[in-house]
PDB file of C-alpha atoms and ligand atoms in Angstrom:
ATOM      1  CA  UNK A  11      -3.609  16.671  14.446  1.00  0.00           C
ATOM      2  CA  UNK A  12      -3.094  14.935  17.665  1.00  0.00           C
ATOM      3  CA  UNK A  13      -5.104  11.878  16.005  1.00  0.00           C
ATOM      4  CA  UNK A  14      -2.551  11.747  13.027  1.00  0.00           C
ATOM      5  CA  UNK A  15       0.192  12.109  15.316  1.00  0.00           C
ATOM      6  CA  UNK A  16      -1.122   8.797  17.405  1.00  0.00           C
ATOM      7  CA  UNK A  17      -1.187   6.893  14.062  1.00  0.00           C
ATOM      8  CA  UNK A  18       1.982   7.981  12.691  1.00  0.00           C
ATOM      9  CA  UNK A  19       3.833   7.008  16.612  1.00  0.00           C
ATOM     10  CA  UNK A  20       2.071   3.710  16.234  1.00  0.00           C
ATOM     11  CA  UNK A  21       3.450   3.301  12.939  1.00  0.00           C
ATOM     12  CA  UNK A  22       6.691   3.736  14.313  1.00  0.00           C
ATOM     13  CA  UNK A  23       6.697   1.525  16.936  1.00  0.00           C
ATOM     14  CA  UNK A  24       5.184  -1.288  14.912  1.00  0.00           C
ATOM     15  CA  UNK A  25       8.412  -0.535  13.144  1.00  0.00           C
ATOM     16  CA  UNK A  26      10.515  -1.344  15.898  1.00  0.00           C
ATOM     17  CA  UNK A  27       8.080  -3.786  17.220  1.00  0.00           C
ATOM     18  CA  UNK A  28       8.975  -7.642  18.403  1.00  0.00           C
ATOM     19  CA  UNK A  29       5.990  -8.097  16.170  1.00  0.00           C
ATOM     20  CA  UNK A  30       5.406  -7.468  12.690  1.00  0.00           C
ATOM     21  CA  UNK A  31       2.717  -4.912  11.172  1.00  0.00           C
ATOM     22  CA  UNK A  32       0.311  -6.265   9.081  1.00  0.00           C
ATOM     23  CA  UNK A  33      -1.186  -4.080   6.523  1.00  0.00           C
ATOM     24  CA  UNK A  34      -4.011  -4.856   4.290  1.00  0.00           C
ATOM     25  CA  UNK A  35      -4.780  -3.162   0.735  1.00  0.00           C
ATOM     26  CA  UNK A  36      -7.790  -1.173   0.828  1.00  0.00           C
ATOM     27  CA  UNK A  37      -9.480   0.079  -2.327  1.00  0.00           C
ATOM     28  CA  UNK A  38     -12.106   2.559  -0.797  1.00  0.00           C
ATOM     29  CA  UNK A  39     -13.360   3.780   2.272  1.00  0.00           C
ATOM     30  CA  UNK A  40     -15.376   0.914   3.089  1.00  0.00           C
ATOM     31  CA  UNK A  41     -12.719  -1.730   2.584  1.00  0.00           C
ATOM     32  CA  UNK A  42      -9.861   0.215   5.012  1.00  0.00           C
ATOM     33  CA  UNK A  43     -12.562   0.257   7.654  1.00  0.00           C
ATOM     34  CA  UNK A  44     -13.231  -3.657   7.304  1.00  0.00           C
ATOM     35  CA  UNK A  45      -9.606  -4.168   7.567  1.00  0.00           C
ATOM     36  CA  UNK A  46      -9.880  -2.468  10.907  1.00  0.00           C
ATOM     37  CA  UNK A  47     -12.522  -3.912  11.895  1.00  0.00           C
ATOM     38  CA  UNK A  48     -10.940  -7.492  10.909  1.00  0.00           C
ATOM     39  CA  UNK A  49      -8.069  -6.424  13.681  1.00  0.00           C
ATOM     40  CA  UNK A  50      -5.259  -5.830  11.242  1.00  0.00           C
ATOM     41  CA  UNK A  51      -2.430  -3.295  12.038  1.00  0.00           C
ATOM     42  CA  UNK A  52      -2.703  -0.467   9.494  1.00  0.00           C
ATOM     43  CA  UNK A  53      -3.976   0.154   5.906  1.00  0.00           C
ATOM     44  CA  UNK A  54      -2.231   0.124   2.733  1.00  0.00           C
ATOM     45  CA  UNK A  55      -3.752   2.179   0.289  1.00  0.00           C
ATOM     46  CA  UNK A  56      -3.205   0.309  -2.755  1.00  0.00           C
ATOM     47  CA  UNK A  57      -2.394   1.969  -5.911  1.00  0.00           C
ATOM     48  CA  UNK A  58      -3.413  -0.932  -7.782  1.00  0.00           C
ATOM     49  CA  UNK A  59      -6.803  -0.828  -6.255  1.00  0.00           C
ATOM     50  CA  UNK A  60      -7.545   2.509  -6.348  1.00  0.00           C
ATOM     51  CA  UNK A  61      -7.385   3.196  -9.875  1.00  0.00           C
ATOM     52  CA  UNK A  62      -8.744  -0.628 -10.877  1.00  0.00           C
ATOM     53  CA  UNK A  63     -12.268  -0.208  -8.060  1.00  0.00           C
ATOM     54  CA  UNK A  64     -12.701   3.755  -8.300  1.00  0.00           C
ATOM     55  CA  UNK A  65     -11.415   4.381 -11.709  1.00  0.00           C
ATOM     56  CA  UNK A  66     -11.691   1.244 -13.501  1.00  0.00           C
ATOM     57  CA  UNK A  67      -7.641   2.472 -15.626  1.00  0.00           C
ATOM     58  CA  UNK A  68      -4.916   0.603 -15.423  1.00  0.00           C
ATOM     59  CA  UNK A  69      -1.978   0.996 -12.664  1.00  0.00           C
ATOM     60  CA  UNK A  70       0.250   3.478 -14.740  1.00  0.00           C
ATOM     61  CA  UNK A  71       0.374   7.191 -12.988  1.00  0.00           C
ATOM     62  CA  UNK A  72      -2.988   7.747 -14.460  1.00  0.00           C
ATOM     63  CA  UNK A  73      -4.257   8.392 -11.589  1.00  0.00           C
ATOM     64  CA  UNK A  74      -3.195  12.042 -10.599  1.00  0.00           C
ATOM     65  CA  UNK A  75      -1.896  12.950  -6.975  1.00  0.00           C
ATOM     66  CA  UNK A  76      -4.817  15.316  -5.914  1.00  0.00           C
ATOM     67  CA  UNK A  77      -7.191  11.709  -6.814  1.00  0.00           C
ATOM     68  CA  UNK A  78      -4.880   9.391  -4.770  1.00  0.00           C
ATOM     69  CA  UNK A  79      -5.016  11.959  -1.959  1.00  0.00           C
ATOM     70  CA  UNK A  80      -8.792  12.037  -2.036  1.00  0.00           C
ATOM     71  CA  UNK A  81      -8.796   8.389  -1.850  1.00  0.00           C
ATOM     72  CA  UNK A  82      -6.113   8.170   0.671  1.00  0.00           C
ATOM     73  CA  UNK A  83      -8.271  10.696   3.110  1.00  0.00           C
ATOM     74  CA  UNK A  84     -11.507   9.234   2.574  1.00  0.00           C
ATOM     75  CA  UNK A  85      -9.859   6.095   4.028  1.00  0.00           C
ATOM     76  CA  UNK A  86      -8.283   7.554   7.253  1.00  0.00           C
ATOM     77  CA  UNK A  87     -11.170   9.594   7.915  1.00  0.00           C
ATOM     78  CA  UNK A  88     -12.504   6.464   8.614  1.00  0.00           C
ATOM     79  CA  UNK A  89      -9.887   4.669  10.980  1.00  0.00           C
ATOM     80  CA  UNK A  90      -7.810   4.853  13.730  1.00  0.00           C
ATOM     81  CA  UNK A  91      -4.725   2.321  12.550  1.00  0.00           C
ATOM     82  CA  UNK A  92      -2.299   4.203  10.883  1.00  0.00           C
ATOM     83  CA  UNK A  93      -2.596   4.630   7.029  1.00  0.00           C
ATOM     84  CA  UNK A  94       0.496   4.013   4.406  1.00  0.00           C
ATOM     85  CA  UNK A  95      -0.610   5.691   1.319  1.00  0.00           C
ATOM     86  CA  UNK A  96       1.224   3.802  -1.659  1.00  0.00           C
ATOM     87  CA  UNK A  97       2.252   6.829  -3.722  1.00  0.00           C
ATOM     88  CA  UNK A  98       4.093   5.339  -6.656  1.00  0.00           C
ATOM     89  CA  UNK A  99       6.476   7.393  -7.644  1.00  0.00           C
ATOM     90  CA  UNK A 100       5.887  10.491  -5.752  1.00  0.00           C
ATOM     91  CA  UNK A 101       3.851  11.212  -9.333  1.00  0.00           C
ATOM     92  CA  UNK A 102       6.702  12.499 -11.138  1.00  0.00           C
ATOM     93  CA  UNK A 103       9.877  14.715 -10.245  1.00  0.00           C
ATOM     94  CA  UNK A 104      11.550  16.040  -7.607  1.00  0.00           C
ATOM     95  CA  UNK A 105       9.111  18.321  -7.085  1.00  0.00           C
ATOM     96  CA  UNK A 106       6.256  16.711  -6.930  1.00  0.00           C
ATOM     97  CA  UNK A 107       7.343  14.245  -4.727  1.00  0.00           C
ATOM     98  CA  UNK A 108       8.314  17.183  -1.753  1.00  0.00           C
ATOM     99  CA  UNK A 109       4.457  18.754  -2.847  1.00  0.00           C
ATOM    100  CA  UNK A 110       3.192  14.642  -2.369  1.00  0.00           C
ATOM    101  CA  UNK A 111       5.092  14.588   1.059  1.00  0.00           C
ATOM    102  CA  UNK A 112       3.476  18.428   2.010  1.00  0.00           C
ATOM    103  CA  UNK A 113       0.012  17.203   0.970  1.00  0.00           C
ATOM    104  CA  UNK A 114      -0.279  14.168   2.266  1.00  0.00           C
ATOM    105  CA  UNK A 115       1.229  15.134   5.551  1.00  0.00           C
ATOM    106  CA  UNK A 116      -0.893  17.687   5.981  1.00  0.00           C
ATOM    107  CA  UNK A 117      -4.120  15.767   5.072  1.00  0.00           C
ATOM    108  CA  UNK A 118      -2.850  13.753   8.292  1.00  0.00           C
ATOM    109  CA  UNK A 119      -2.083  10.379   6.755  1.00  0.00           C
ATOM    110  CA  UNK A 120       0.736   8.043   8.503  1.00  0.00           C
ATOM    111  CA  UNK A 121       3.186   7.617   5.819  1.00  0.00           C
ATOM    112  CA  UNK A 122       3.711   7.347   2.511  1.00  0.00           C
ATOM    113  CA  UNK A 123       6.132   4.697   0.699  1.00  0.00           C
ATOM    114  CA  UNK A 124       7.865   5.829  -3.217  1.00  0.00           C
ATOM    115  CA  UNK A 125       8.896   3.714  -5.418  1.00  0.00           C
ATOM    116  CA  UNK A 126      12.212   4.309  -8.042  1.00  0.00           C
ATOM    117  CA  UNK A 127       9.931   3.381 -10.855  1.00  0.00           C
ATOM    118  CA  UNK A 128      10.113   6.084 -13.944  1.00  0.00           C
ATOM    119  CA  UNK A 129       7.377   8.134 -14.646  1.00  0.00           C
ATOM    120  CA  UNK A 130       5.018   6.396 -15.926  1.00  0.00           C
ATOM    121  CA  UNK A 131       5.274   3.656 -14.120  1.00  0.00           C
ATOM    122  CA  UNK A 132       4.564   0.109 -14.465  1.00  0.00           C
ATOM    123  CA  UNK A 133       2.666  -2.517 -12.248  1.00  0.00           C
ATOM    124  CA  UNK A 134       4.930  -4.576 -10.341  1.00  0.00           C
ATOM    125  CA  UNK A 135       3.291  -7.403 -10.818  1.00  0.00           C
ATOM    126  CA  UNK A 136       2.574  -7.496 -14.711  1.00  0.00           C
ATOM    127  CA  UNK A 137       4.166  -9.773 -17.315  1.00  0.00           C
ATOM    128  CA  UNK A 138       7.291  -8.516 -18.051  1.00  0.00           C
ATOM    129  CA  UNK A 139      10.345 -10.194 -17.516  1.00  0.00           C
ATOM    130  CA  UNK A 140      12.565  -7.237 -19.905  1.00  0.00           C
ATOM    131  CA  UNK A 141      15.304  -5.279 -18.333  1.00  0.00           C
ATOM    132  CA  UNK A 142      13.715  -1.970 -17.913  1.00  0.00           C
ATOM    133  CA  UNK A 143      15.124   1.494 -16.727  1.00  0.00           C
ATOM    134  CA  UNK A 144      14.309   2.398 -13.068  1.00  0.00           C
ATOM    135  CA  UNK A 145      15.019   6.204 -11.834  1.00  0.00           C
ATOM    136  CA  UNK A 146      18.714   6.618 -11.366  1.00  0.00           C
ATOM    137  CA  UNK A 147      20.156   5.563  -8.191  1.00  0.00           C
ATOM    138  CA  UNK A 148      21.310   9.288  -7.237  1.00  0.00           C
ATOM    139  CA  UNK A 149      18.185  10.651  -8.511  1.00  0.00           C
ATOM    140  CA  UNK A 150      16.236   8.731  -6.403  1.00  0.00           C
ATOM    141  CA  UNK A 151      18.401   9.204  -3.150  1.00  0.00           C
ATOM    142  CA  UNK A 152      18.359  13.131  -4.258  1.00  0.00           C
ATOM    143  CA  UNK A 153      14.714  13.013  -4.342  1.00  0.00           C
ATOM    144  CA  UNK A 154      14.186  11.018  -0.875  1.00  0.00           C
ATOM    145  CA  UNK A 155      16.373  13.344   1.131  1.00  0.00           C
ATOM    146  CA  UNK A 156      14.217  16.307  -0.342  1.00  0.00           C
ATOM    147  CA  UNK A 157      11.300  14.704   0.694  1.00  0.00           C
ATOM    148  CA  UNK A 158      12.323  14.220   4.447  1.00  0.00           C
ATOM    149  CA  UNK A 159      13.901  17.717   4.346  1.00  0.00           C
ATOM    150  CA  UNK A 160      10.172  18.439   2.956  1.00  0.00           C
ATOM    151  CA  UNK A 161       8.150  16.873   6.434  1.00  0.00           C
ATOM    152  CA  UNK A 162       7.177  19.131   9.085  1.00  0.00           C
ATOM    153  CA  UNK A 163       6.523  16.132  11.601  1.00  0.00           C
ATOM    154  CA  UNK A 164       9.083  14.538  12.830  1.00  0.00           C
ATOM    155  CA  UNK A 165       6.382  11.118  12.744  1.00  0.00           C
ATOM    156  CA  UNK A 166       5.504  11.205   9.479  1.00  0.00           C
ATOM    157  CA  UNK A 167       6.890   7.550   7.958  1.00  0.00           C
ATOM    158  CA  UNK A 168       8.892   7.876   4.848  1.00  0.00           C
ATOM    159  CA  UNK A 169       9.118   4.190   3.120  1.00  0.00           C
ATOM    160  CA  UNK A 170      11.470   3.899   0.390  1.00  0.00           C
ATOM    161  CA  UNK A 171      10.524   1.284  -2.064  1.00  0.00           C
ATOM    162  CA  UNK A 172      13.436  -0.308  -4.583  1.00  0.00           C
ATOM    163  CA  UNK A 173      12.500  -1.849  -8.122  1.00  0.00           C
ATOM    164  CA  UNK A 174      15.478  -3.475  -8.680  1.00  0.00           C
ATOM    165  CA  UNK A 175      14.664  -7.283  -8.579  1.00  0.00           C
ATOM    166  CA  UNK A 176      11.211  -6.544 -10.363  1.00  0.00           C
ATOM    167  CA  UNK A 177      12.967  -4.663 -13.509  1.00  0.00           C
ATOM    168  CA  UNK A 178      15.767  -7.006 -13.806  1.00  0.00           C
ATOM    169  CA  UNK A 179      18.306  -5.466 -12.220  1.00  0.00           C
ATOM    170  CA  UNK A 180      19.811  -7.968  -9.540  1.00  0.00           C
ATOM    171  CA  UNK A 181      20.541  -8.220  -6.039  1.00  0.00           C
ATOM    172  CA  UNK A 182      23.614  -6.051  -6.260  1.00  0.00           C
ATOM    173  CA  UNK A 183      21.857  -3.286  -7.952  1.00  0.00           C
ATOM    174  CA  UNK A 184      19.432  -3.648  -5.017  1.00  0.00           C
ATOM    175  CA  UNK A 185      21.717  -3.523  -2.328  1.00  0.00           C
ATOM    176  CA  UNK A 186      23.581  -0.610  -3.398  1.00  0.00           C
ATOM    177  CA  UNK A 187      20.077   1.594  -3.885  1.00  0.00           C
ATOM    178  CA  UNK A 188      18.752   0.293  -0.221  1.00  0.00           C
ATOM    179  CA  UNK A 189      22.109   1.825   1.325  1.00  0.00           C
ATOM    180  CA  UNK A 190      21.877   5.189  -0.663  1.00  0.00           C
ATOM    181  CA  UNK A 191      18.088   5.228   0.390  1.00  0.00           C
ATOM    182  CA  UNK A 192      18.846   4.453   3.594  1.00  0.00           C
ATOM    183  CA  UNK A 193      21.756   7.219   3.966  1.00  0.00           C
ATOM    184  CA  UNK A 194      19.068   9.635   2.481  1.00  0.00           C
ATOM    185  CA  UNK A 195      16.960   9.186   5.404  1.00  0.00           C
ATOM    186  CA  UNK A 196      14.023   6.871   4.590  1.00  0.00           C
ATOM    187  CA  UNK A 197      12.193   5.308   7.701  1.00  0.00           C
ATOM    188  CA  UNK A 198      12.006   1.947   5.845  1.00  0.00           C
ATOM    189  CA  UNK A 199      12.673  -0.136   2.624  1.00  0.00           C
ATOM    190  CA  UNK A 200      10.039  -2.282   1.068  1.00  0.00           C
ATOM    191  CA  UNK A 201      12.162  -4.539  -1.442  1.00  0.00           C
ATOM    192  CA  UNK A 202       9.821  -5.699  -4.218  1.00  0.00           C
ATOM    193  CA  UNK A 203       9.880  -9.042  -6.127  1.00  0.00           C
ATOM    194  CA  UNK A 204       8.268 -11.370  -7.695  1.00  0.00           C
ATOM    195  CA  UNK A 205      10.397 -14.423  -7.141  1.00  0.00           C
ATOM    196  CA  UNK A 206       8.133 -17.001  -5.670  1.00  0.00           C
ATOM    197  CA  UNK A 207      10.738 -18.965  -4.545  1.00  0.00           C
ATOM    198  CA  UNK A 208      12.116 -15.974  -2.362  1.00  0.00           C
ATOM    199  CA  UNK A 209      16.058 -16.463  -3.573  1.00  0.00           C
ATOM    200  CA  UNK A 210      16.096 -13.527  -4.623  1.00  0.00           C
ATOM    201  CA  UNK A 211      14.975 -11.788  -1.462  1.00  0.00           C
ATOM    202  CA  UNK A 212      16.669 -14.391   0.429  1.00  0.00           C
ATOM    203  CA  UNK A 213      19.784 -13.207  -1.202  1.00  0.00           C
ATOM    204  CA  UNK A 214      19.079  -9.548  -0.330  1.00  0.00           C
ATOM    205  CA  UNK A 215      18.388 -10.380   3.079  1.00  0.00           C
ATOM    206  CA  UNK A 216      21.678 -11.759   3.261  1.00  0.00           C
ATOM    207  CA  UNK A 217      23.412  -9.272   1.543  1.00  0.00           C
ATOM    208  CA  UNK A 218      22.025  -5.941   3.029  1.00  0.00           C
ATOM    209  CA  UNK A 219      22.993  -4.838   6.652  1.00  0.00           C
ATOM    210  CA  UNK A 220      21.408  -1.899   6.299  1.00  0.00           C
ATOM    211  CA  UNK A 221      19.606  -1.651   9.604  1.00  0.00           C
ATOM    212  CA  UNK A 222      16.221  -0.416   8.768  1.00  0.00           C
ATOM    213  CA  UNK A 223      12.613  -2.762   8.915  1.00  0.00           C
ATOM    214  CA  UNK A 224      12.160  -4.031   5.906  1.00  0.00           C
ATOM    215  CA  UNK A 225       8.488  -4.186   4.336  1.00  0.00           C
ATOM    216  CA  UNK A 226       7.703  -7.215   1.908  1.00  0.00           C
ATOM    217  CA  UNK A 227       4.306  -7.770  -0.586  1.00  0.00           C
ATOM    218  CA  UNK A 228       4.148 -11.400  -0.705  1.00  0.00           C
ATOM    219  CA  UNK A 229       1.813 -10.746  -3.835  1.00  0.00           C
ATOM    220  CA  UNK A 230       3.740 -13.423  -5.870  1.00  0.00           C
ATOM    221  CA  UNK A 231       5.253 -15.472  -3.568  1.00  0.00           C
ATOM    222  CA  UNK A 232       1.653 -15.583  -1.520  1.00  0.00           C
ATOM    223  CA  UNK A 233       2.569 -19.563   0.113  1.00  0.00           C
ATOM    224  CA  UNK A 234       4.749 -17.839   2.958  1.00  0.00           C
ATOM    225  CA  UNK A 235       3.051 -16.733   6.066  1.00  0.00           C
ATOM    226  CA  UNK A 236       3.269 -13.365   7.572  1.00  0.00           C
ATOM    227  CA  UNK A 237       5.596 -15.084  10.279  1.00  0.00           C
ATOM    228  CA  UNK A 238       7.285 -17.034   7.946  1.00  0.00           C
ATOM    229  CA  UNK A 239       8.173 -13.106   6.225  1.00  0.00           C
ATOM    230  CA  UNK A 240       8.666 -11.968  10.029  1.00  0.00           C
ATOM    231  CA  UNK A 241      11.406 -14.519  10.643  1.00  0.00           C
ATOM    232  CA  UNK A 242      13.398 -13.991   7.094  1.00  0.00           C
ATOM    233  CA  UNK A 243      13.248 -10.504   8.188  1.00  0.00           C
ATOM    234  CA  UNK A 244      10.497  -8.240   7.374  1.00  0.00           C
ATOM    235  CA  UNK A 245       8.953  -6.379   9.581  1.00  0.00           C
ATOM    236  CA  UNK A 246       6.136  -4.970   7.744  1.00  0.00           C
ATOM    237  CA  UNK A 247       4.062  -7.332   5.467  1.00  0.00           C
ATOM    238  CA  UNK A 248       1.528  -6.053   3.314  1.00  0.00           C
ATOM    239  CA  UNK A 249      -1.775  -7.993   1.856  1.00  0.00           C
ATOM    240  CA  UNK A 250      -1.582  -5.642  -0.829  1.00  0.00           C
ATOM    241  CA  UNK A 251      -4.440  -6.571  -3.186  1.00  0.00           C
ATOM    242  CA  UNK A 252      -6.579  -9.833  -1.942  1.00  0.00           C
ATOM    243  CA  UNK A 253      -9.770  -7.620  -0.872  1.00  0.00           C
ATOM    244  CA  UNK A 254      -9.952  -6.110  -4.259  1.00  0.00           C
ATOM    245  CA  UNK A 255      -9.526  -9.611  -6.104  1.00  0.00           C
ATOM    246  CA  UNK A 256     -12.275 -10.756  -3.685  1.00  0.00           C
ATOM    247  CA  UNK A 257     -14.487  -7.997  -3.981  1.00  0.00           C
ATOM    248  CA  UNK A 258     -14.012  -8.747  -8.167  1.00  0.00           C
ATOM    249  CA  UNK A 259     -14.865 -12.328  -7.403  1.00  0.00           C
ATOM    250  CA  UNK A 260     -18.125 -11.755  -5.468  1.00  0.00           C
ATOM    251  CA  UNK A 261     -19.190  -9.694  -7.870  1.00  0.00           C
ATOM    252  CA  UNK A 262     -18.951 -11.380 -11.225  1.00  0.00           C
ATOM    253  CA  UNK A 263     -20.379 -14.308  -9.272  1.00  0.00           C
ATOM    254  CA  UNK A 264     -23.694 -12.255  -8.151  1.00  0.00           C
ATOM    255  CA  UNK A 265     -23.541 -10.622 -11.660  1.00  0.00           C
ATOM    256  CA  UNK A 266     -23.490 -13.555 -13.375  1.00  0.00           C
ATOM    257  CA  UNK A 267     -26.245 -15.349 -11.205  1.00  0.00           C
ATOM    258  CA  UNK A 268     -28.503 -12.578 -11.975  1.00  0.00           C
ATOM    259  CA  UNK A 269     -28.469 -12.318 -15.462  1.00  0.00           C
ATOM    260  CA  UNK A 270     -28.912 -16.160 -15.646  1.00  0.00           C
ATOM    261  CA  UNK A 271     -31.744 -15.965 -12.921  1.00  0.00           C
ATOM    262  CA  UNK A 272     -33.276 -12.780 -13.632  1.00  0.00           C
ATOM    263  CA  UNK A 273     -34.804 -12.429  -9.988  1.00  0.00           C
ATOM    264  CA  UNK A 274     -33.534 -10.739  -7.287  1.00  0.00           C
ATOM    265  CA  UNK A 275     -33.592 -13.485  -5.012  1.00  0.00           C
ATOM    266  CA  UNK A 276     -31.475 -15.554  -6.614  1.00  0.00           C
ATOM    267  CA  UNK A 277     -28.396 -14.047  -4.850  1.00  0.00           C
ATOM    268  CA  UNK A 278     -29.766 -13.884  -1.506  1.00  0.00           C
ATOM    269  CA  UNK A 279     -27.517 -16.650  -0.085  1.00  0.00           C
ATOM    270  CA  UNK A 280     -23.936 -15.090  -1.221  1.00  0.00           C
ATOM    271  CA  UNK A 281     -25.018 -11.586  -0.199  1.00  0.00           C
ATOM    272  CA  UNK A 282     -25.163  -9.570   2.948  1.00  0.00           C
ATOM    273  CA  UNK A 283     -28.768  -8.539   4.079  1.00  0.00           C
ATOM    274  CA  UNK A 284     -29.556  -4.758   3.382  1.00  0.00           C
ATOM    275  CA  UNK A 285     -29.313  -4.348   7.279  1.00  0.00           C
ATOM    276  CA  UNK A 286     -25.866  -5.203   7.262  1.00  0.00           C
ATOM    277  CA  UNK A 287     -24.841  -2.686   5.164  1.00  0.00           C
ATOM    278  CA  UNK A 288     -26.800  -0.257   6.908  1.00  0.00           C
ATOM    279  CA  UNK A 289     -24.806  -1.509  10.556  1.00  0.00           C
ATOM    280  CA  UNK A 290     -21.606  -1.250   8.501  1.00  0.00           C
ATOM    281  CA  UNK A 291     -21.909   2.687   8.321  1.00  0.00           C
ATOM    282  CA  UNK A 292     -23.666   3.564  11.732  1.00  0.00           C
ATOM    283  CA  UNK A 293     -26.866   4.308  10.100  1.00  0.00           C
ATOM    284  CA  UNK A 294     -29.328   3.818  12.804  1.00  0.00           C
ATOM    285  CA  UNK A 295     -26.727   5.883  14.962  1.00  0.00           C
ATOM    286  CA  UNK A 296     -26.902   8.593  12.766  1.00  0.00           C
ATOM    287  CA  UNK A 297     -31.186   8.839  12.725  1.00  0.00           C
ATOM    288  CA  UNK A 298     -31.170   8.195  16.444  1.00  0.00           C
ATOM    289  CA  UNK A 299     -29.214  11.172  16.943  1.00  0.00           C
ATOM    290  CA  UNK A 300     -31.260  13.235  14.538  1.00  0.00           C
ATOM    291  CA  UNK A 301     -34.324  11.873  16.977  1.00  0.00           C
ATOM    292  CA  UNK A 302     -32.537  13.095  19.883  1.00  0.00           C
TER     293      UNK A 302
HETATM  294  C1  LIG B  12      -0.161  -1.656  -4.909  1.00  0.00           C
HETATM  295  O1  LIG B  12      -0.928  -2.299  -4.199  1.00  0.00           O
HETATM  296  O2  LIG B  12      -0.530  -0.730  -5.632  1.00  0.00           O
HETATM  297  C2  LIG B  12       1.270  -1.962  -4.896  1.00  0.00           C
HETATM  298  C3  LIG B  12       1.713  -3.293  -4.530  1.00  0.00           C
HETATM  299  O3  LIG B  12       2.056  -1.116  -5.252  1.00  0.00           O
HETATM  300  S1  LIG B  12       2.003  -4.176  -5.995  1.00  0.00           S
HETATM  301  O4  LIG B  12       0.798  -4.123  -6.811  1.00  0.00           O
HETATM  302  O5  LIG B  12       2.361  -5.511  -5.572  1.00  0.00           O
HETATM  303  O6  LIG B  12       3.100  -3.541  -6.711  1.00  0.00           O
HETATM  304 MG1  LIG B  13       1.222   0.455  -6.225  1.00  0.00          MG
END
């Protein structure tokens, strides 16, 4: 436990940093350990990319809790920068959300972040520009103060994650649910839109004197640097789902290459060499101390 505890403090004090955490999207177990390797601040497990790269279904609560948590422990197991599991919306009621808070807190991840999406919910980032329902205001704030009530650490991160300006409800709408989230006790609000000109989050910025850090996905407004974000006013910025789209990209390309070619070879210049891939998970290590 002492090792979750570390990773939940640094979360925390990235929080409260003069700098801004970077988190990067990880699909799998191999991709969170890349993004430490690449020197980024902490993980975001990815929703999105879980259930596109392990289950190949659509972003839409398919995915059940005890899955996510598998995914989400496979990738801390594996690092030492804190871990934000993205846990939609706490997959379901009231109740699951305090069981999602028990389980993943216990499996030793840093924090979690749930969203005010209904159940099932829809990806953020899909066509849509409809007015759609969200989980009441109250609801929501009911269900975050059972879910810090529900932490046995006092570390554990609790981000609170507002729909508002994605389903069409407005700045106002947004303002009022990051002050009822906030009085509820969440750690942090990630404001979602998909705005790329940022007015609307400019105008929530402005609005909201909340006091917590603020977490932005620059998913659709992907032009504005992390310190760009930093300056407006986020604190946390997360690269939600560019490994994914790259890991898609790399492999159409190689697929398509070989059926064309037909030989193995062809691919050898946009691949890494087998060794690398054995270096990637310690492999040599692992005989060497079978040898020992
Ligand atoms: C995810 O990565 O699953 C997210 C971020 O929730 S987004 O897809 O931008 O909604
Ligand atoms: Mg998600």
């Amino acid at each position: 436990m002492e090792k979750a505890t570390n990773k939940r403090l640094n979360l925390r004090e990235g929080l409260k940093d003069s700098k801004p955490i970077v988190a990067v999207g990880a699909h799998d177990a191999l991709s969170a350990q890349m993004i430490q390797k690449h020197g980024f601040d902490a993980i975001w497990v990815s929703g999105f990319g879980v259930s596109t790269m392990q289950f190949a279904i659509p972003d839409a609560n398919l995915v059940t809790m005890t899955e996510a948590l598998a995914a989400a422990t496979r990738m801390d197991t594996v690092v030492d920068i804190p871990v934000v599991a993205d846990c939609d919306n706490g997959f379901g009621g009231l109740a699951n959300v305090v069981r999602t808070i028990h389980e993943y807190e216990r499996a030793g991840v840093a924090g979690v972040c749930i969203e005010d999406n209904l159940f099932p919910k829809r990806n953020s980032l899909f066509n849509g520009k409809a007015k759609r329902d969200l989980i009441p205001m109250e609801e929501q704030a009911k269900r975050i103060k059972a879910a810090k009530a529900a932490q046995e650490t006092e570390e554990f991160v609790f981000i609170a994650r507002i729909e508002s300006l994605i389903a069409r409800h407005g700045i106002e709408d947004a303002c009022r649910r990051a002050d009822a989230y906030a009085e509820a006790g969440a750690d942090a609000i990630l404001i979602h839109s998909k705005d790329k000109t940022l007015q609307e989050i400019e105008g929530f910025l402005s609005q909201w004197q909340g006091g917590l850090p603020l977490v932005a996905v620059p998913s659709l407004f992907p032009t504005f640097t992390v310190e760009e974000l930093h300056k407006k006013g986020f604190q946390m910025i997360i690269l939600a789902n560019q490994v994914m789209r790259a890991a898609i990209k790399a492999m159409e390309q190689t697929l398509s290459t070989l059926q064309q070619k037909r030989c193995a070879s062809a691919v050898d210049e946009d691949i890494v060499p087998i060794n690398y891939v054995f270096d990637l998970v310690k492999t040599a290590e692992l005989y060497a101390l079978e040898d020992k």
